[in-house]
Coordinates of C-alpha atoms and ligand atoms in Angstrom, one line a residue:
M1 CA -16.4 30.0 15.0
K2 CA -16.2 26.5 13.7
I3 CA -12.7 25.5 12.6
K4 CA -12.6 23.1 9.5
I5 CA -11.7 19.6 10.4
H6 CA -8.5 19.7 8.3
T7 CA -7.4 22.8 10.1
Q8 CA -8.0 21.0 13.4
I9 CA -5.9 18.2 12.2
I10 CA -3.0 20.3 11.2
I11 CA -3.1 22.1 14.7
A12 CA -3.1 18.6 16.2
I13 CA 0.0 17.5 14.4
I14 CA 1.8 20.7 15.3
L15 CA 0.7 20.5 19.0
G16 CA 1.6 16.6 18.9
V17 CA 5.1 17.3 17.8
I18 CA 5.5 20.0 20.5
A19 CA 4.1 17.7 23.3
G20 CA 6.4 15.0 22.1
L21 CA 9.5 17.0 22.2
L22 CA 8.5 18.3 25.7
L23 CA 7.2 15.1 27.3
G24 CA 9.9 12.7 25.7
E25 CA 9.2 9.2 26.9
N26 CA 6.4 10.3 29.1
A27 CA 4.3 11.0 26.1
K28 CA 3.5 7.2 26.1
H29 CA 0.9 8.1 28.5
V30 CA -1.2 9.9 25.9
K31 CA -0.9 7.1 23.6
I32 CA -4.1 5.4 24.8
L33 CA -6.1 8.2 23.1
G34 CA -4.5 7.4 19.8
D35 CA -5.0 3.7 20.4
I36 CA -8.8 4.2 21.0
F37 CA -8.9 6.2 17.8
I38 CA -7.2 3.3 15.8
R39 CA -9.4 0.7 17.3
L40 CA -12.4 2.7 16.5
L41 CA -11.5 2.7 12.9
R42 CA -10.5 -0.9 12.7
M43 CA -13.8 -1.8 14.3
I44 CA -15.7 -0.6 11.2
I45 CA -13.2 -1.7 8.3
I46 CA -14.8 -5.1 7.7
P47 CA -18.5 -4.1 7.7
L48 CA -17.6 -1.1 5.9
I49 CA -15.8 -2.8 3.0
L50 CA -18.5 -5.5 2.8
S51 CA -21.5 -3.4 2.8
S52 CA -20.0 -0.6 0.6
M53 CA -18.4 -3.2 -2.0
V54 CA -21.6 -5.0 -2.4
V55 CA -23.6 -1.8 -3.1
G56 CA -20.8 -0.6 -5.4
I57 CA -20.6 -3.8 -7.3
V58 CA -24.4 -4.0 -7.8
S59 CA -24.3 -0.4 -9.2
I60 CA -21.5 -1.4 -11.6
G61 CA -24.1 -3.6 -13.1
N62 CA -22.8 -6.5 -15.1
A63 CA -19.4 -8.6 -15.1
R64 CA -18.2 -6.6 -18.3
N65 CA -18.3 -3.3 -16.6
L66 CA -16.5 -4.8 -13.7
G67 CA -13.9 -6.3 -15.7
R68 CA -13.2 -3.0 -17.3
I69 CA -12.8 -1.0 -14.0
G70 CA -10.9 -4.0 -12.7
L71 CA -8.5 -3.8 -15.8
R72 CA -8.1 -0.1 -15.4
T73 CA -7.4 -0.2 -11.7
F74 CA -4.8 -3.0 -12.2
V75 CA -2.9 -0.9 -14.8
Y76 CA -3.0 2.2 -12.8
Y77 CA -1.7 0.4 -9.7
M78 CA 1.1 -1.4 -11.5
V79 CA 2.2 1.8 -13.5
T80 CA 2.3 4.1 -10.4
T81 CA 4.0 1.7 -8.2
L82 CA 6.7 1.1 -10.9
L83 CA 7.1 4.9 -11.3
A84 CA 7.5 5.4 -7.5
V85 CA 10.3 2.8 -7.4
T86 CA 12.1 4.2 -10.4
V87 CA 12.0 7.6 -8.8
G88 CA 13.6 6.0 -5.4
L89 CA 16.2 4.2 -7.2
I90 CA 17.3 7.3 -9.3
L91 CA 17.6 9.2 -6.0
V92 CA 19.3 6.6 -4.3
N93 CA 22.0 6.2 -7.0
I94 CA 22.7 10.1 -7.0
I95 CA 22.6 10.8 -3.3
R96 CA 24.2 7.5 -2.3
P97 CA 23.0 7.9 1.4
G98 CA 24.6 4.6 2.5
V99 CA 28.3 5.2 1.4
G100 CA 30.4 5.8 4.6
V101 CA 27.8 5.0 7.0
E102 CA 28.9 3.0 9.7
L103 CA 26.0 1.7 11.9
A104 CA 25.5 -1.2 14.3
A105 CA 22.5 -3.2 13.3
E106 CA 20.3 -3.4 16.4
G107 CA 17.9 -6.2 17.5
F108 CA 16.3 -7.3 14.3
D109 CA 15.5 -10.9 14.5
S110 CA 15.1 -11.9 10.6
S111 CA 14.0 -15.4 11.5
S112 CA 10.9 -14.4 13.0
H113 CA 10.0 -12.1 10.1
V114 CA 9.1 -14.8 7.3
P115 CA 7.2 -12.9 4.6
P116 CA 4.3 -15.0 3.1
S117 CA 5.1 -16.4 -0.3
V118 CA 3.3 -14.8 -3.4
V119 CA 1.6 -18.2 -4.0
S120 CA 0.1 -18.4 -0.4
V121 CA -1.1 -14.7 -0.7
V122 CA -3.0 -15.6 -3.7
T123 CA -4.5 -18.8 -2.6
D124 CA -5.5 -17.2 0.7
I125 CA -7.7 -14.7 -1.1
I126 CA -10.3 -17.6 -1.2
P127 CA -11.7 -18.0 2.2
K128 CA -12.2 -21.5 3.6
N129 CA -14.6 -20.1 6.0
V130 CA -16.0 -16.8 5.3
F131 CA -16.6 -15.9 8.9
K132 CA -13.1 -16.8 10.0
S133 CA -11.8 -14.6 7.3
M134 CA -13.9 -11.8 8.7
A135 CA -12.8 -12.4 12.2
Q136 CA -9.3 -12.4 11.2
D137 CA -9.4 -9.1 9.1
K138 CA -8.5 -10.6 5.8
V139 CA -9.2 -7.8 3.7
L140 CA -8.5 -9.4 0.3
S141 CA -10.8 -12.2 1.3
I142 CA -13.5 -10.0 2.1
I143 CA -13.2 -8.1 -1.1
F144 CA -13.3 -11.4 -2.9
I145 CA -16.7 -12.3 -1.2
S146 CA -18.2 -8.9 -1.6
I147 CA -17.4 -8.9 -5.3
L148 CA -19.0 -12.5 -5.7
F149 CA -21.9 -11.6 -3.6
G150 CA -22.7 -8.4 -5.4
V151 CA -22.4 -9.9 -8.8
A152 CA -24.8 -12.7 -7.6
L153 CA -27.4 -10.3 -6.3
S154 CA -27.4 -8.3 -9.4
S155 CA -27.9 -11.3 -11.4
I156 CA -31.0 -12.7 -9.6
G157 CA -33.1 -9.7 -10.4
E158 CA -36.4 -9.2 -8.2
K159 CA -35.1 -11.7 -5.8
G160 CA -32.0 -9.8 -5.1
K161 CA -33.9 -6.4 -4.1
Q162 CA -34.5 -6.9 -0.5
L163 CA -30.9 -7.8 0.3
I164 CA -29.6 -4.9 -1.7
S165 CA -31.7 -2.4 0.1
F166 CA -30.5 -4.0 3.3
F167 CA -26.8 -3.5 2.3
E168 CA -27.7 0.0 1.2
S169 CA -29.0 0.9 4.8
F170 CA -26.1 -0.9 6.3
N171 CA -23.6 1.2 4.2
S172 CA -25.3 4.5 5.1
A173 CA -25.1 3.5 8.9
M174 CA -21.4 2.6 8.4
M175 CA -20.7 6.0 6.8
K176 CA -22.5 7.8 9.6
I177 CA -20.4 6.0 12.3
T178 CA -17.2 6.9 10.2
D179 CA -18.5 10.6 10.3
W180 CA -18.6 10.3 14.1
I181 CA -15.2 8.7 14.5
M182 CA -13.8 11.4 12.2
K183 CA -14.8 14.0 14.9
L184 CA -12.3 12.4 17.1
A185 CA -9.5 12.5 14.6
P186 CA -7.8 15.6 16.0
V187 CA -7.4 13.9 19.3
G188 CA -6.1 10.8 18.0
V189 CA -3.8 12.5 15.6
F190 CA -2.4 14.6 18.5
A191 CA -1.9 11.6 20.7
L192 CA -0.2 9.6 18.0
M193 CA 2.2 12.3 17.1
A194 CA 3.2 13.1 20.7
W195 CA 3.8 9.5 21.3
T196 CA 5.9 9.0 18.1
I197 CA 8.2 12.0 18.6
G198 CA 8.5 11.2 22.4
E199 CA 9.4 7.9 21.8
M200 CA 11.8 8.2 19.0
G201 CA 13.6 11.4 20.2
L202 CA 15.6 13.5 17.7
G203 CA 18.9 11.8 18.7
V204 CA 18.5 8.8 16.2
I205 CA 17.6 10.9 13.2
K206 CA 21.2 12.5 12.9
P207 CA 23.1 9.5 11.7
L208 CA 20.3 8.4 9.4
A209 CA 19.4 12.0 8.2
K210 CA 20.6 11.4 4.6
Y211 CA 18.9 8.2 4.2
M212 CA 15.6 9.6 5.6
G213 CA 16.1 12.7 3.4
T214 CA 16.3 10.4 0.3
V215 CA 13.1 8.5 1.1
V216 CA 11.3 11.5 1.9
L217 CA 12.5 13.3 -1.2
G218 CA 11.4 10.5 -3.3
L219 CA 8.0 10.2 -1.7
L220 CA 7.6 14.0 -2.2
I221 CA 8.4 13.8 -5.7
H222 CA 5.8 11.0 -6.3
A223 CA 3.3 12.7 -4.2
C224 CA 3.7 16.2 -5.5
V225 CA 4.8 15.6 -9.3
T226 CA 4.0 12.2 -10.6
L227 CA 0.5 11.5 -9.0
P228 CA -0.7 15.1 -9.5
V229 CA 0.3 14.9 -13.1
L230 CA -1.6 11.8 -13.6
L231 CA -4.6 13.1 -11.7
Y232 CA -4.6 16.3 -13.9
V233 CA -4.1 14.5 -17.2
F234 CA -6.3 11.5 -16.8
G235 CA -8.7 12.7 -13.9
K236 CA -9.1 16.3 -15.2
Y237 CA -9.1 17.0 -11.6
S238 CA -7.1 20.0 -10.0
P239 CA -4.5 18.4 -7.7
L240 CA -4.8 21.4 -5.2
K241 CA -8.8 21.1 -5.1
F242 CA -8.2 17.3 -4.4
I243 CA -5.7 17.6 -1.7
K244 CA -7.9 19.8 0.1
H245 CA -10.8 17.3 -0.1
M246 CA -8.6 14.3 0.7
F247 CA -6.5 16.0 3.5
S248 CA -8.1 14.4 6.5
A249 CA -7.3 11.0 5.0
V250 CA -3.6 11.7 4.1
A251 CA -3.1 13.4 7.6
T252 CA -4.8 10.2 9.4
A253 CA -2.6 8.0 7.4
F254 CA 0.3 9.9 8.5
S255 CA -0.5 9.7 12.2
T256 CA -1.8 6.0 12.1
A257 CA 0.8 4.6 9.8
S258 CA -2.0 2.2 8.5
S259 CA -3.7 2.4 5.2
A260 CA -6.4 0.0 6.5
A261 CA -7.2 2.0 9.6
T262 CA -7.5 5.0 7.5
L263 CA -9.9 3.4 4.9
P264 CA -13.1 4.6 6.4
I265 CA -11.9 8.3 6.4
T266 CA -10.5 7.9 2.8
M267 CA -13.8 6.7 1.5
D268 CA -15.7 9.3 3.3
C269 CA -13.5 12.2 2.0
L270 CA -13.6 10.7 -1.5
E271 CA -17.2 10.1 -1.8
K272 CA -18.6 13.1 0.3
K273 CA -16.0 15.8 -0.5
A274 CA -14.2 14.9 -3.8
G275 CA -17.5 13.7 -5.4
V276 CA -16.3 10.2 -6.7
S277 CA -19.2 7.8 -6.7
N278 CA -19.6 5.0 -4.4
K279 CA -19.4 2.6 -7.4
V280 CA -15.8 3.5 -8.0
A281 CA -14.6 4.4 -4.6
S282 CA -16.0 1.1 -3.0
F283 CA -14.0 -1.0 -5.6
V284 CA -10.8 1.0 -5.9
L285 CA -10.2 1.9 -2.5
P286 CA -10.3 -1.3 -0.3
L287 CA -8.3 -3.0 -3.0
G288 CA -5.9 0.0 -3.2
A289 CA -5.4 0.1 0.6
T290 CA -4.3 -3.5 0.4
V291 CA -2.2 -3.8 -2.7
N292 CA -1.2 -0.3 -4.0
M293 CA 1.5 0.9 -1.9
D294 CA 3.4 3.3 -3.9
G295 CA 5.2 4.8 -0.9
T296 CA 6.0 1.5 0.5
A297 CA 7.7 0.2 -2.7
L298 CA 9.6 3.3 -3.2
Y299 CA 11.0 3.1 0.6
E300 CA 11.8 -0.8 0.1
A301 CA 13.9 0.1 -2.8
V302 CA 15.7 2.9 -1.3
A303 CA 16.3 1.0 2.0
A304 CA 17.7 -2.1 0.2
M305 CA 20.0 0.2 -1.9
F306 CA 20.9 1.9 1.3
I307 CA 21.8 -1.3 3.1
A308 CA 23.8 -2.5 0.1
Q309 CA 25.8 0.7 0.0
A310 CA 26.5 0.7 3.8
Y311 CA 27.7 -2.8 3.5
G312 CA 30.0 -1.7 0.6
I313 CA 28.2 -4.1 -1.9
D314 CA 28.0 -2.9 -5.5
L315 CA 24.8 -3.7 -7.2
S316 CA 24.6 -4.0 -10.9
L317 CA 21.9 -2.6 -13.1
W318 CA 20.5 -6.1 -13.3
H319 CA 20.4 -6.3 -9.5
Q320 CA 18.6 -3.1 -9.4
I321 CA 16.0 -4.3 -11.8
I322 CA 15.4 -7.2 -9.7
I323 CA 15.1 -4.8 -6.6
M324 CA 12.5 -2.6 -8.8
L325 CA 10.4 -5.8 -9.4
T326 CA 10.7 -7.5 -6.0
A327 CA 10.0 -4.2 -4.2
T328 CA 6.8 -3.9 -6.3
L329 CA 5.7 -7.4 -5.3
A330 CA 6.7 -6.9 -1.7
S331 CA 4.6 -3.8 -1.5
I332 CA 1.6 -5.7 -2.9
G333 CA 2.2 -8.3 -0.4
A334 CA 2.7 -6.0 2.6
A335 CA -0.4 -5.7 5.0
A336 CA -1.9 -2.2 5.5
I337 CA -0.8 -2.0 9.0
P338 CA 2.2 -0.2 10.8
G339 CA 5.6 -1.7 10.0
A340 CA 4.4 -4.2 7.3
G341 CA 6.8 -2.7 4.7
L342 CA 9.7 -3.4 7.0
V343 CA 8.8 -7.1 7.1
T344 CA 8.2 -7.8 3.4
M345 CA 11.6 -6.0 2.7
V346 CA 12.9 -9.3 3.5
I347 CA 11.9 -10.5 0.1
V348 CA 13.7 -7.7 -1.6
L349 CA 17.0 -8.3 0.3
K350 CA 16.9 -12.0 -0.1
A351 CA 16.4 -11.7 -4.0
V352 CA 19.5 -9.9 -4.3
G353 CA 21.6 -11.6 -1.5
L354 CA 21.8 -8.6 0.9
P355 CA 22.3 -9.2 4.5
L356 CA 19.0 -9.3 6.4
E357 CA 20.6 -7.8 9.6
G358 CA 20.9 -4.7 7.6
I359 CA 17.3 -4.1 8.5
G360 CA 18.4 -3.5 12.0
M361 CA 20.2 -0.4 10.9
I362 CA 17.1 1.3 9.8
L363 CA 14.7 0.1 12.5
A364 CA 14.9 3.2 14.7
V365 CA 13.4 5.6 12.1
D366 CA 11.1 3.2 10.7
R367 CA 8.0 4.6 12.3
I368 CA 8.6 8.0 11.0
L369 CA 9.3 6.9 7.6
D370 CA 6.2 4.6 7.8
M371 CA 4.0 7.6 8.5
C372 CA 5.4 9.3 5.5
R373 CA 5.0 6.3 3.0
T374 CA 1.5 5.4 4.3
S375 CA 0.4 9.1 3.5
V376 CA 1.7 8.5 -0.1
N377 CA 0.1 4.9 -0.2
V378 CA -3.2 6.5 0.6
W379 CA -2.7 9.6 -1.6
G380 CA -1.8 7.1 -4.5
D381 CA -5.1 5.1 -3.9
S382 CA -7.2 8.3 -3.8
C383 CA -5.8 9.8 -7.0
G384 CA -6.4 6.4 -8.6
A385 CA -10.0 6.4 -7.6
A386 CA -10.4 9.9 -9.1
V387 CA -8.6 8.8 -12.5
I388 CA -10.8 5.7 -12.7
A389 CA -13.9 7.6 -12.1
R390 CA -13.1 10.0 -14.8
L391 CA -12.3 7.2 -17.1
E392 CA -15.6 5.6 -16.3
G393 CA -17.3 8.9 -17.6
E394 CA -18.0 10.4 -14.0
E395 CA -18.5 14.1 -13.5
I396 CA -16.4 14.7 -10.7
Ligands
LIG401 N1 2.1 1.1 7.1 C1 1.9 0.9 5.6 C2 0.6 1.1 5.2 O1 -0.4 0.6 6.0 C3 2.6 -0.2 5.1 C4 4.1 -0.2 5.3 O2 4.5 -0.6 6.4 O3 4.8 0.2 4.4 O4 0.2 1.5 4.1

């Protein structure tokens, strides 16, 4: 009997948790299997984005259609991220997890965590050297080149045909490799779970339980209520059916804590299982993985408020609006790799004058919350792709 991939992954998560609890710190020895899995995924990100975006942009046809999809994507990303932050802020004001918490801040060196400025993030998109950008995994730059190249290829008519079919074959080969890597997902997921649980131990959770509970509750509301409602209303897609299709991607996001590493699997599930065209998926997903992070934004807002409450600092409504805006910006600036949200949180804390050392208080449980927020990030991108596909008139 063949067990479906998502059942295998659920079993891997459960076994990973058990192994982590039993092995404790010794679980670090199985981490190598998880590292191999992540490396394999990272290996194909850049060629996959390049080939699939060029093919996708060519099929979008002209700059006007591209502009329309781009605008819809941008609106969807902004609205959902702001909704996520709002849910987080409401919860943290009701639950007040930081009140009465007395915790020592441990080893966070804020001086070595300087987030990039918005201006540099924007100018950095244009590569000085295309190959250097590829070598440095600069996803936004690759997206920029791919769009430009795709539009150019489709506007030179006959002359572009050969390269277009080259990129089509290239893309099919990358998708095939993704399929193979996906077969290893259960092993990778098991190893990463065991390592995380073994390393963290359950001891650190207790004093921060209320804080973690607030973040997780907010993420659950966003993932199980807000996004499904949008998916159902605008995407006309059954949320239950959709999560079944996207499960492998969400579970991989959970174990790897990286939207970028998960991207090949997200694209595979969305195109092959959920039935979204490459045209939409190849545009919406790479962009989403890099800039649309609902989970991260929600987490950063809750964490900043938690730190304020723990330090006994009262933040006015105006301050909270600043938190809302900066958390949205900080999530856009966060790289799609583990722990990135923790780094860009410096932007939020600085904007409202909170002590950066506060980050040290929440360091110990960051990985587990990173896993949760990354799942929501990937789920948000996927729902967005389905909504945009429907708005573009696709029968999904
Ligand atoms: N790990 C997250 C992601 O890849 C970013 C973050 O740290 O919040 O989506």
